[in-house]
Amino acid sequence: MKARLARIAEQTGRATVVGVAEIGYGAFLLFESLFWLIMGKKRRQPVRLSAVMAEGMEFGVRAIPIVAILSSTVGAMLAIQGIHTLKTFGAESRVTFGVALSVVREFAPLITGIVVAGRSGSALAARLGTMRINQEIDALHVMGIDPVRFLVAPALFAMLVMLPLLTLLADLVALTGAGLYIGLDLGMDMPAYWDRVIEALKVDDLAHGLGKSLIFAVLVTLVGVVNGSLVEGGAEGVGKATTRSVVHAISAIVVTDMLFAFVLTR
Amino acid sequence: MNATAVPNRTKVVEIKDLVTHYGKRKILKNVSLDIYEGEIMVIMGGSGSGKSTLLNHLLGLLKPSSGTVRILGQDINAISETEMTKLRTRMGVAFQGGALFSSMTVGQNIMLPLREHTGLDPSTMAIMARLKMEVVKLAEFENLMPAELSGGMIKRAALARAIVMDPKLLFCDEPSAGLDPVVSAAIDELIISLRDAMGMSIVVVTHELDSAFRIADRICVLDRGDILIVDTVEAVRNSSNERIQNLLNRRLEDAALDPDDYMRRLTIGI
């Protein structure tokens, strides 16, 4: 019994140390990426725009269909649920107010973050993990090409541009989805609906949602990169790192979102 | 050209008292080795001999516990990162598995060091890459992806990428491992011709005896973290050292059996 408790304590301790080390490594990668962005030109190792564009295409543009489908569905779902709940108080005409705030402040950044974590966070982990196993990271080192500058920085900056843009798209699509249902159910015409949406929203709400998406961008990229670059144990290791990166990134996004709501929305 | 070590030749690599640990285990024990300009030095040893670790130290991928490694006159663990990057442009490395970037074509792979370190315009870079592809006999394969190449072609493409910056010093990790004898011999010929035509100093790490004897000017035999001998092919072949002869004749060595240790291993943790 004593031995078992000791073992549990030891495992917990070890896992904590590993966790803290990974967070530290993530922070290091963030600063190193910023360093290369600012100092790269001077050191004749610039972060290449073409690489950022290529990553942006993959993370952002190719994610448009799935983000659009999910956010329109979530928008309609919020409208259905909102009308149903507000009917109890006879206040269903106020549904637009609730839907607009929920979408812009919470649902659009959250859905976009989760989709991108699933699509691109995992892809980053898999790509870096495979590169590490195939000695491609070593090859970059010995060619005098800094892997952070070459692989991490472009992904990070592409994500920082693309995630807010996708979130903005999700805002529009989700509100349109909600508007279509509200129009059908309450007989409200679209111009009146959009008037009410604009009335309900302040710049602050939009900034809240987009600000969060910037933080999600950093989280998804760093979680993917840290998991990928610490891969051990061949192909199986890459699989594990990929799964781990999706789970970690989504958890980090949801927890950060809650913290944001706790601090800024109350 | 079987050059023996002449003290007044320029040293391109100087390893002095290199000690390194993996956890608590000592991998390299006081290794000292000089490699001279224009020679092909083969570092040989069985698995677990420490030859891959030694190579990683030469490439600056590992930091030693103690001792120094000087490449082209510079102590690679003491110089700044900028100086190291500069030094790296004068070294080429062909990895065992090729380490070609799978998302780029063969041509883009070979051009990458040029793209990152020179301000040349794309057409000049393309021509320089094609020149090296001609050298390794991979002409007209530049638009293929690495996944479409055979094992021998991957090794040749890796060599082309390693030499595209015309390095002074070339490292090859197991250049003929996993290849059939004909392709392996062709790679050996290629390495010799690189030395002869371009005057490179070449360090080859391998466990393939035939290949080592074919290309080496000097051979360094590494065993359990110690250097057993550094000498010409002839001298290594004729060495009376039992461990070297075991390695050359592919004899398995039985580690001396310690009964107490054996019992401890069987019962540990039970």
Coordinates of C-alpha atoms in Angstrom, one line a residue:
Chain A
M1 CA 0.0 0.0 0.0
K2 CA 2.8 2.4 1.0
A3 CA 4.8 1.4 -2.0
R4 CA 1.8 2.1 -4.2
L5 CA 1.2 5.5 -2.7
A6 CA 4.8 6.3 -3.2
R7 CA 4.6 5.2 -6.8
I8 CA 1.5 7.4 -7.4
A9 CA 3.2 10.4 -5.8
E10 CA 6.3 9.8 -7.9
Q11 CA 4.4 9.5 -11.1
T12 CA 2.4 12.7 -10.3
G13 CA 5.6 14.5 -9.5
R14 CA 7.3 13.4 -12.7
A15 CA 4.2 14.3 -14.9
T16 CA 4.2 17.7 -13.2
V17 CA 7.8 18.3 -13.9
V18 CA 7.4 17.2 -17.6
G19 CA 4.3 19.5 -17.9
V20 CA 6.1 22.5 -16.5
A21 CA 9.1 21.8 -18.7
E22 CA 6.8 21.7 -21.8
I23 CA 5.2 25.0 -20.9
G24 CA 8.6 26.5 -20.5
Y25 CA 9.7 25.1 -23.9
G26 CA 6.6 26.6 -25.4
A27 CA 7.3 30.0 -24.0
F28 CA 10.9 29.7 -25.3
L29 CA 9.7 28.9 -28.8
L30 CA 7.3 31.9 -28.7
F31 CA 10.2 34.3 -27.8
E32 CA 12.5 32.7 -30.3
S33 CA 9.9 33.1 -33.1
L34 CA 9.5 36.8 -32.2
F35 CA 13.3 37.1 -32.1
W36 CA 13.6 35.7 -35.6
L37 CA 10.8 37.9 -36.9
I38 CA 12.6 41.1 -35.6
M39 CA 16.2 40.1 -36.0
G40 CA 16.0 37.6 -38.9
K41 CA 16.8 40.2 -41.6
K42 CA 19.8 41.5 -39.7
R43 CA 21.2 37.9 -39.2
R44 CA 20.5 37.2 -42.9
Q45 CA 18.0 34.5 -41.9
P46 CA 14.6 36.2 -42.4
V47 CA 11.3 34.6 -41.7
R48 CA 10.1 34.1 -45.3
L49 CA 6.8 35.6 -46.3
S50 CA 6.3 32.8 -48.8
A51 CA 6.5 30.2 -46.0
V52 CA 4.0 32.3 -43.9
M53 CA 1.6 32.4 -46.9
A54 CA 1.9 28.7 -47.5
E55 CA 1.0 27.9 -43.9
G56 CA -1.8 30.5 -44.0
M57 CA -3.2 28.8 -47.0
E58 CA -3.2 25.5 -45.2
F59 CA -4.4 26.7 -41.7
G60 CA -6.8 29.4 -42.9
V61 CA -8.1 29.2 -46.4
R62 CA -8.5 25.4 -46.5
A63 CA -10.4 25.5 -43.1
I64 CA -13.1 27.9 -44.5
P65 CA -15.6 25.2 -45.5
I66 CA -15.6 23.3 -42.2
V67 CA -15.6 26.5 -40.1
A68 CA -18.6 27.8 -42.2
I69 CA -20.6 24.6 -41.8
L70 CA -20.0 24.4 -38.1
S71 CA -20.6 28.0 -37.3
S72 CA -23.8 28.3 -39.3
T73 CA -25.1 25.2 -37.5
V74 CA -24.1 26.6 -34.1
G75 CA -25.8 29.9 -35.0
A76 CA -29.1 28.2 -35.9
M77 CA -28.8 26.0 -32.8
L78 CA -28.4 29.0 -30.6
A79 CA -31.4 30.7 -32.2
I80 CA -33.6 27.6 -31.7
Q81 CA -32.5 27.2 -28.1
G82 CA -32.7 30.9 -27.4
I83 CA -36.3 31.2 -28.7
H84 CA -37.3 28.1 -26.8
T85 CA -35.9 29.4 -23.5
L86 CA -37.2 33.0 -23.9
K87 CA -40.7 31.8 -24.7
T88 CA -41.0 30.9 -21.0
F89 CA -40.8 34.6 -20.2
G90 CA -42.7 35.7 -23.3
A91 CA -39.5 37.5 -24.4
E92 CA -38.6 35.6 -27.6
S93 CA -38.3 38.9 -29.5
R94 CA -35.1 39.6 -27.4
V95 CA -33.4 36.5 -28.8
T96 CA -31.3 38.5 -31.3
F97 CA -29.6 40.2 -28.4
G98 CA -28.6 37.0 -26.7
V99 CA -27.5 35.2 -29.9
A100 CA -25.4 38.2 -31.1
L101 CA -23.4 38.4 -27.9
S102 CA -23.0 34.7 -27.5
V103 CA -21.8 34.2 -31.0
V104 CA -19.3 37.1 -31.1
R105 CA -18.0 36.8 -27.6
E106 CA -18.0 33.0 -27.1
F107 CA -19.1 30.6 -29.8
A108 CA -17.3 31.9 -33.0
P109 CA -13.8 32.0 -31.4
L110 CA -14.4 28.8 -29.6
I111 CA -15.6 26.8 -32.6
T112 CA -12.9 28.2 -34.8
G113 CA -10.2 27.5 -32.2
I114 CA -11.4 23.9 -31.8
V115 CA -11.6 23.3 -35.6
V116 CA -8.1 24.7 -36.2
A117 CA -6.7 22.7 -33.3
G118 CA -8.1 19.5 -34.8
R119 CA -7.0 20.3 -38.3
S120 CA -3.8 22.2 -38.0
G121 CA -2.5 21.6 -34.4
S122 CA -2.4 17.9 -35.1
A123 CA -0.9 18.4 -38.5
L124 CA 1.9 20.5 -37.1
A125 CA 2.6 17.8 -34.4
A126 CA 2.6 15.1 -37.0
R127 CA 4.8 17.0 -39.4
L128 CA 7.4 18.0 -36.9
G129 CA 7.4 14.6 -35.3
T130 CA 8.0 12.9 -38.6
M131 CA 10.7 15.4 -39.4
R132 CA 12.4 14.8 -36.1
I133 CA 12.4 11.0 -36.6
N134 CA 13.7 11.3 -40.2
Q135 CA 16.6 13.5 -39.0
E136 CA 15.2 16.4 -41.0
I137 CA 15.4 18.7 -38.0
D138 CA 19.1 17.7 -37.5
A139 CA 19.6 18.4 -41.2
L140 CA 18.3 21.9 -40.8
H141 CA 20.6 22.4 -37.8
V142 CA 23.7 21.3 -39.7
M143 CA 22.8 23.4 -42.8
G144 CA 22.9 26.4 -40.5
I145 CA 19.1 26.9 -40.8
D146 CA 17.5 27.5 -37.5
P147 CA 14.5 25.1 -37.2
V148 CA 12.5 27.6 -35.1
R149 CA 13.0 30.3 -37.7
F150 CA 12.3 28.0 -40.6
L151 CA 9.4 25.9 -39.3
V152 CA 7.9 27.4 -36.1
A153 CA 7.9 31.1 -36.8
P154 CA 6.0 30.9 -40.2
A155 CA 3.4 28.6 -38.6
L156 CA 2.9 30.9 -35.7
F157 CA 2.5 34.1 -37.7
A158 CA 0.2 32.4 -40.2
M159 CA -1.9 31.2 -37.4
L160 CA -1.9 34.7 -35.7
V161 CA -3.3 36.2 -38.9
M162 CA -5.6 33.4 -40.0
L163 CA -7.4 32.5 -36.7
P164 CA -8.9 36.0 -36.2
L165 CA -9.9 36.2 -39.8
L166 CA -11.6 32.8 -39.6
T167 CA -13.2 33.9 -36.3
L168 CA -14.6 37.0 -38.1
L169 CA -15.9 34.7 -40.8
A170 CA -17.5 32.4 -38.2
D171 CA -19.1 35.5 -36.6
L172 CA -20.8 36.4 -39.9
V173 CA -21.8 32.9 -40.9
A174 CA -23.1 32.0 -37.4
L175 CA -25.1 35.3 -37.2
T176 CA -26.5 34.6 -40.7
G177 CA -27.5 31.1 -39.7
A178 CA -29.2 32.4 -36.6
G179 CA -30.9 35.2 -38.6
L180 CA -32.4 32.7 -41.1
Y181 CA -34.0 30.7 -38.3
I182 CA -35.2 33.7 -36.4
G183 CA -36.6 35.1 -39.6
L184 CA -38.5 31.9 -40.2
D185 CA -39.7 31.4 -36.7
L186 CA -40.5 35.0 -35.6
G187 CA -41.2 36.4 -39.0
M188 CA -38.5 39.0 -38.7
D189 CA -37.0 40.3 -42.0
M190 CA -33.2 40.2 -42.5
P191 CA -32.5 44.0 -42.5
A192 CA -34.3 44.4 -39.3
Y193 CA -32.4 41.4 -37.8
W194 CA -29.0 42.8 -38.8
D195 CA -30.1 46.2 -37.4
R196 CA -30.8 44.6 -34.1
V197 CA -27.5 42.7 -34.2
I198 CA -25.5 45.9 -34.8
E199 CA -27.5 47.5 -32.0
A200 CA -26.7 44.7 -29.6
L201 CA -22.9 44.6 -30.4
K202 CA -20.3 47.0 -29.2
V203 CA -16.7 47.2 -30.6
D204 CA -15.7 45.8 -27.2
D205 CA -17.5 42.5 -27.9
L206 CA -15.8 42.1 -31.2
A207 CA -12.4 42.8 -29.7
H208 CA -13.1 40.3 -26.9
G209 CA -13.8 37.5 -29.4
L210 CA -10.9 38.4 -31.8
G211 CA -8.5 38.9 -28.9
K212 CA -9.3 35.5 -27.6
S213 CA -8.7 34.0 -31.1
L214 CA -5.1 35.5 -31.1
I215 CA -4.4 33.7 -27.8
F216 CA -5.9 30.5 -29.2
A217 CA -3.6 30.8 -32.2
V218 CA -0.6 30.9 -30.0
L219 CA -1.9 28.0 -27.9
V220 CA -2.7 25.7 -30.9
T221 CA 0.6 26.4 -32.6
L222 CA 2.8 26.0 -29.6
V223 CA 1.0 22.9 -28.3
G224 CA 1.4 21.3 -31.8
V225 CA 5.0 22.2 -32.1
V226 CA 6.0 21.2 -28.6
N227 CA 4.3 17.8 -28.9
G228 CA 5.8 17.3 -32.4
S229 CA 9.3 18.2 -31.5
L230 CA 9.4 16.0 -28.4
V231 CA 8.4 12.9 -30.3
E232 CA 10.1 9.7 -29.3
G233 CA 9.7 6.2 -30.4
G234 CA 9.1 6.1 -34.1
A235 CA 5.8 6.1 -36.0
E236 CA 3.9 5.2 -32.9
G237 CA 5.4 8.2 -31.1
V238 CA 4.1 10.4 -33.9
G239 CA 0.6 9.1 -33.5
K240 CA 0.6 9.6 -29.8
A241 CA 2.0 13.1 -30.1
T242 CA -0.7 14.0 -32.7
T243 CA -3.5 12.8 -30.4
R244 CA -1.9 14.4 -27.4
S245 CA -1.6 17.7 -29.2
V246 CA -5.3 17.8 -30.2
V247 CA -6.5 16.9 -26.7
H248 CA -4.1 19.4 -25.1
A249 CA -4.9 22.2 -27.5
I250 CA -8.7 21.8 -27.2
S251 CA -8.4 21.6 -23.4
A252 CA -6.2 24.7 -23.3
I253 CA -8.6 26.6 -25.5
V254 CA -11.7 25.7 -23.4
V255 CA -10.0 26.5 -20.1
T256 CA -8.6 29.8 -21.4
D257 CA -12.0 30.7 -22.7
M258 CA -13.6 30.1 -19.3
L259 CA -10.9 32.2 -17.6
F260 CA -11.6 35.0 -20.1
A261 CA -15.3 34.8 -19.4
F262 CA -14.6 34.8 -15.6
V263 CA -12.4 37.8 -15.7
L264 CA -13.9 40.0 -18.4
T265 CA -17.6 39.1 -18.7
R266 CA -18.8 39.1 -15.1
Chain B
M1 CA 46.3 8.1 -52.9
N2 CA 46.7 6.5 -49.6
A3 CA 47.8 9.4 -47.5
T4 CA 49.2 8.7 -44.1
A5 CA 49.2 11.4 -41.4
V6 CA 51.8 13.9 -41.9
P7 CA 52.1 16.3 -38.9
N8 CA 52.5 19.5 -40.9
R9 CA 49.3 19.0 -43.0
T10 CA 46.4 21.3 -42.0
K11 CA 44.0 19.7 -39.5
V12 CA 40.4 20.2 -40.4
V13 CA 39.1 18.4 -37.4
E14 CA 40.8 18.2 -34.0
I15 CA 39.1 16.2 -31.2
K16 CA 40.8 16.4 -27.9
D17 CA 39.9 14.3 -24.8
L18 CA 36.2 14.1 -25.7
V19 CA 34.1 12.6 -23.0
T20 CA 30.4 12.3 -23.2
H21 CA 27.6 10.7 -21.1
Y22 CA 24.2 9.5 -21.8
G23 CA 22.5 9.7 -18.4
K24 CA 25.1 8.2 -16.2
R25 CA 26.6 5.9 -18.9
K26 CA 29.8 7.1 -20.4
I27 CA 29.6 6.8 -24.2
L28 CA 32.9 8.3 -25.3
K29 CA 35.9 8.0 -23.1
N30 CA 38.6 10.5 -23.7
V31 CA 38.5 10.3 -27.5
S32 CA 41.2 12.3 -29.3
L33 CA 41.5 12.3 -33.1
D34 CA 42.9 14.6 -35.8
I35 CA 41.6 14.6 -39.4
Y36 CA 43.8 16.2 -42.1
E37 CA 42.9 18.2 -45.1
G38 CA 42.1 16.2 -48.2
E39 CA 41.9 12.8 -46.6
I40 CA 39.0 10.4 -46.3
M41 CA 38.8 9.3 -42.7
V42 CA 36.5 6.4 -42.0
I43 CA 35.2 6.0 -38.4
M44 CA 34.3 2.4 -38.0
G45 CA 32.8 0.4 -35.2
G46 CA 30.0 -2.0 -34.3
S47 CA 26.7 -0.8 -33.0
G48 CA 27.0 0.7 -29.6
S49 CA 30.6 1.6 -30.2
G50 CA 29.9 5.4 -29.9
K51 CA 30.5 6.2 -33.6
S52 CA 27.1 7.9 -34.1
T53 CA 27.6 9.9 -30.9
L54 CA 31.0 11.0 -32.1
L55 CA 29.5 12.1 -35.4
N56 CA 26.8 14.1 -33.6
H57 CA 29.5 15.8 -31.6
L58 CA 31.4 16.7 -34.8
L59 CA 28.2 18.1 -36.2
G60 CA 27.6 20.2 -33.1
L61 CA 24.3 18.5 -32.4
L62 CA 25.5 17.4 -28.9
K63 CA 27.5 19.1 -26.2
P64 CA 30.3 17.1 -24.7
S65 CA 30.7 16.5 -20.9
S66 CA 34.3 17.6 -21.4
G67 CA 37.0 18.0 -24.1
T68 CA 37.0 20.1 -27.2
V69 CA 36.1 19.7 -30.9
R70 CA 37.7 22.1 -33.3
I71 CA 36.3 22.2 -36.9
L72 CA 38.3 24.1 -39.5
G73 CA 40.3 25.7 -36.6
Q74 CA 37.3 26.8 -34.5
D75 CA 36.2 25.3 -31.2
I76 CA 32.5 24.6 -32.1
N77 CA 31.4 24.7 -28.4
A78 CA 33.0 28.1 -27.7
I79 CA 32.1 30.2 -30.7
S80 CA 28.9 32.3 -31.1
E81 CA 25.8 31.1 -32.9
T82 CA 26.5 33.5 -35.8
E83 CA 30.0 32.2 -36.2
M84 CA 28.7 28.6 -36.0
T85 CA 26.1 29.3 -38.7
K86 CA 28.9 30.6 -40.9
L87 CA 31.0 27.6 -40.1
R88 CA 28.1 25.3 -41.0
T89 CA 28.0 26.7 -44.5
R90 CA 31.6 25.3 -44.9
M91 CA 30.5 21.8 -43.8
G92 CA 28.2 19.4 -45.6
V93 CA 26.4 16.4 -44.1
A94 CA 24.8 13.5 -45.8
F95 CA 22.6 11.7 -43.2
Q96 CA 22.0 8.0 -43.1
G97 CA 18.4 8.1 -44.2
G98 CA 19.0 11.1 -46.5
A99 CA 16.9 13.4 -44.3
L100 CA 15.5 15.0 -47.4
F101 CA 12.5 17.3 -46.8
S102 CA 9.5 15.2 -47.9
S103 CA 7.4 18.3 -48.8
M104 CA 10.0 19.6 -51.3
T105 CA 11.1 18.2 -54.6
V106 CA 14.6 16.8 -55.0
G107 CA 15.7 20.0 -56.8
Q108 CA 14.2 22.2 -54.0
N109 CA 15.9 20.1 -51.4
I110 CA 19.3 20.5 -53.1
M111 CA 18.8 24.2 -53.6
L112 CA 17.7 24.9 -50.0
P113 CA 21.2 25.7 -48.5
L114 CA 21.8 28.1 -51.5
R115 CA 18.4 29.7 -51.0
E116 CA 18.9 30.2 -47.3
H117 CA 22.6 31.3 -47.3
T118 CA 23.2 33.1 -50.6
G119 CA 21.6 36.0 -52.3
L120 CA 21.9 34.4 -55.7
D121 CA 19.0 34.7 -58.1
P122 CA 16.8 31.6 -58.6
S123 CA 18.1 30.7 -62.1
T124 CA 21.7 30.7 -60.9
M125 CA 20.7 28.5 -57.9
A126 CA 18.9 26.1 -60.2
I127 CA 22.0 25.8 -62.4
M128 CA 24.2 25.2 -59.4
A129 CA 21.9 22.6 -58.0
R130 CA 21.8 20.9 -61.5
L131 CA 25.6 20.9 -61.6
K132 CA 25.7 18.9 -58.3
M133 CA 22.9 16.6 -59.5
E134 CA 25.1 15.8 -62.5
V135 CA 28.0 15.0 -60.2
V136 CA 25.9 12.5 -58.3
K137 CA 24.2 11.2 -61.5
L138 CA 20.7 12.3 -60.6
A139 CA 20.2 14.6 -63.6
E140 CA 16.6 15.1 -64.7
F141 CA 15.2 13.8 -61.4
E142 CA 14.9 17.3 -59.9
N143 CA 11.1 17.4 -60.1
L144 CA 10.5 14.1 -58.3
M145 CA 9.5 14.0 -54.6
P146 CA 11.8 12.2 -52.2
A147 CA 9.1 9.5 -51.7
E148 CA 9.5 8.6 -55.4
L149 CA 13.2 7.8 -55.2
S150 CA 15.0 4.5 -54.5
G151 CA 17.3 4.0 -51.6
G152 CA 20.4 4.6 -53.6
M153 CA 19.0 7.7 -55.2
I154 CA 18.0 9.2 -51.9
K155 CA 21.6 8.8 -50.7
R156 CA 22.9 10.5 -53.8
A157 CA 20.4 13.3 -53.5
A158 CA 21.5 13.8 -49.9
L159 CA 25.1 13.9 -51.1
A160 CA 24.2 16.5 -53.7
R161 CA 22.5 18.6 -51.0
A162 CA 25.6 18.2 -48.8
I163 CA 28.0 19.4 -51.4
V164 CA 25.9 22.2 -53.0
M165 CA 27.7 24.9 -51.0
D166 CA 31.1 23.4 -52.0
P167 CA 32.1 22.6 -48.4
K168 CA 35.6 22.1 -47.2
L169 CA 34.5 19.3 -45.0
L170 CA 32.0 16.6 -45.8
F171 CA 30.4 14.1 -43.3
C172 CA 28.7 11.0 -44.5
D173 CA 26.7 8.8 -42.1
E174 CA 26.5 5.2 -43.3
P175 CA 26.6 6.1 -47.0
S176 CA 26.3 2.5 -48.1
A177 CA 24.1 1.0 -45.4
G178 CA 21.0 -0.8 -46.7
L179 CA 22.1 -0.7 -50.4
D180 CA 22.9 -3.6 -52.7
P181 CA 26.6 -4.2 -53.4
V182 CA 26.6 -2.6 -56.8
V183 CA 24.8 0.6 -55.7
S184 CA 27.0 0.7 -52.6
A185 CA 30.2 0.5 -54.7
A186 CA 28.9 3.3 -56.9
I187 CA 28.4 5.5 -53.8
D188 CA 31.9 4.7 -52.7
E189 CA 33.3 5.7 -56.1
L190 CA 31.3 8.9 -55.8
I191 CA 32.8 9.8 -52.4
I192 CA 36.4 9.2 -53.7
S193 CA 35.7 11.3 -56.8
L194 CA 34.4 14.1 -54.6
R195 CA 37.6 14.1 -52.6
D196 CA 39.8 14.0 -55.8
A197 CA 37.8 16.5 -57.9
M198 CA 36.9 19.0 -55.2
G199 CA 39.6 18.6 -52.7
M200 CA 37.2 18.0 -49.9
S201 CA 38.1 16.4 -46.6
I202 CA 35.6 13.6 -45.9
V203 CA 34.6 11.9 -42.7
V204 CA 32.6 8.7 -43.2
V205 CA 31.0 6.8 -40.4
T206 CA 30.2 3.3 -41.3
H207 CA 30.0 -0.3 -40.1
E208 CA 30.4 -1.7 -43.6
L209 CA 33.9 -3.2 -43.8
D210 CA 34.2 -3.5 -47.6
S211 CA 33.1 0.0 -48.1
A212 CA 35.5 1.3 -45.4
F213 CA 38.5 -0.5 -47.0
R214 CA 37.6 0.8 -50.4
I215 CA 37.4 4.4 -49.7
A216 CA 39.5 5.1 -46.6
D217 CA 42.9 6.9 -46.5
R218 CA 42.9 6.3 -42.8
I219 CA 40.5 4.3 -40.5
C220 CA 39.6 5.0 -36.9
V221 CA 38.2 2.0 -35.1
L222 CA 36.0 2.8 -32.3
D223 CA 34.9 0.2 -29.7
R224 CA 32.8 0.8 -26.6
G225 CA 33.7 4.5 -26.5
D226 CA 37.5 4.0 -27.0
I227 CA 39.6 4.5 -30.1
L228 CA 41.4 1.2 -30.7
I229 CA 43.5 2.3 -33.6
V230 CA 43.8 5.2 -36.1
D231 CA 45.9 4.1 -39.1
T232 CA 46.0 3.3 -42.8
V233 CA 43.8 0.6 -44.2
E234 CA 46.8 -1.8 -44.5
A235 CA 47.9 -1.2 -40.8
V236 CA 44.3 -1.8 -39.6
R237 CA 44.0 -5.0 -41.6
N238 CA 47.3 -6.3 -40.2
S239 CA 46.7 -5.2 -36.6
S240 CA 47.3 -7.8 -34.0
N241 CA 44.7 -6.4 -31.6
E242 CA 42.2 -9.1 -30.9
R243 CA 39.2 -6.7 -30.7
I244 CA 40.0 -5.2 -34.1
Q245 CA 40.4 -8.7 -35.6
N246 CA 37.1 -9.7 -34.1
L247 CA 35.5 -6.7 -35.8
L248 CA 37.2 -7.4 -39.1
N249 CA 36.3 -11.0 -39.1
R250 CA 32.7 -10.4 -37.9
R251 CA 33.2 -12.5 -34.8
L252 CA 30.8 -11.9 -32.0
E253 CA 32.5 -10.9 -28.7
D254 CA 31.1 -12.5 -25.6
A255 CA 31.1 -10.0 -22.8
A256 CA 32.9 -11.7 -19.8
L257 CA 30.2 -13.2 -17.7
D258 CA 30.0 -12.0 -14.1
P259 CA 27.8 -14.5 -12.2
D260 CA 26.8 -12.0 -9.5
D261 CA 25.9 -9.4 -12.1
Y262 CA 24.0 -12.0 -14.0
M263 CA 21.9 -13.0 -11.0
R264 CA 21.3 -9.3 -10.2
R265 CA 20.0 -8.6 -13.7
L266 CA 17.6 -11.6 -13.5
T267 CA 16.1 -10.7 -10.1
I268 CA 16.1 -6.9 -10.3
G269 CA 12.8 -5.3 -9.4
I270 CA 11.1 -8.7 -8.6

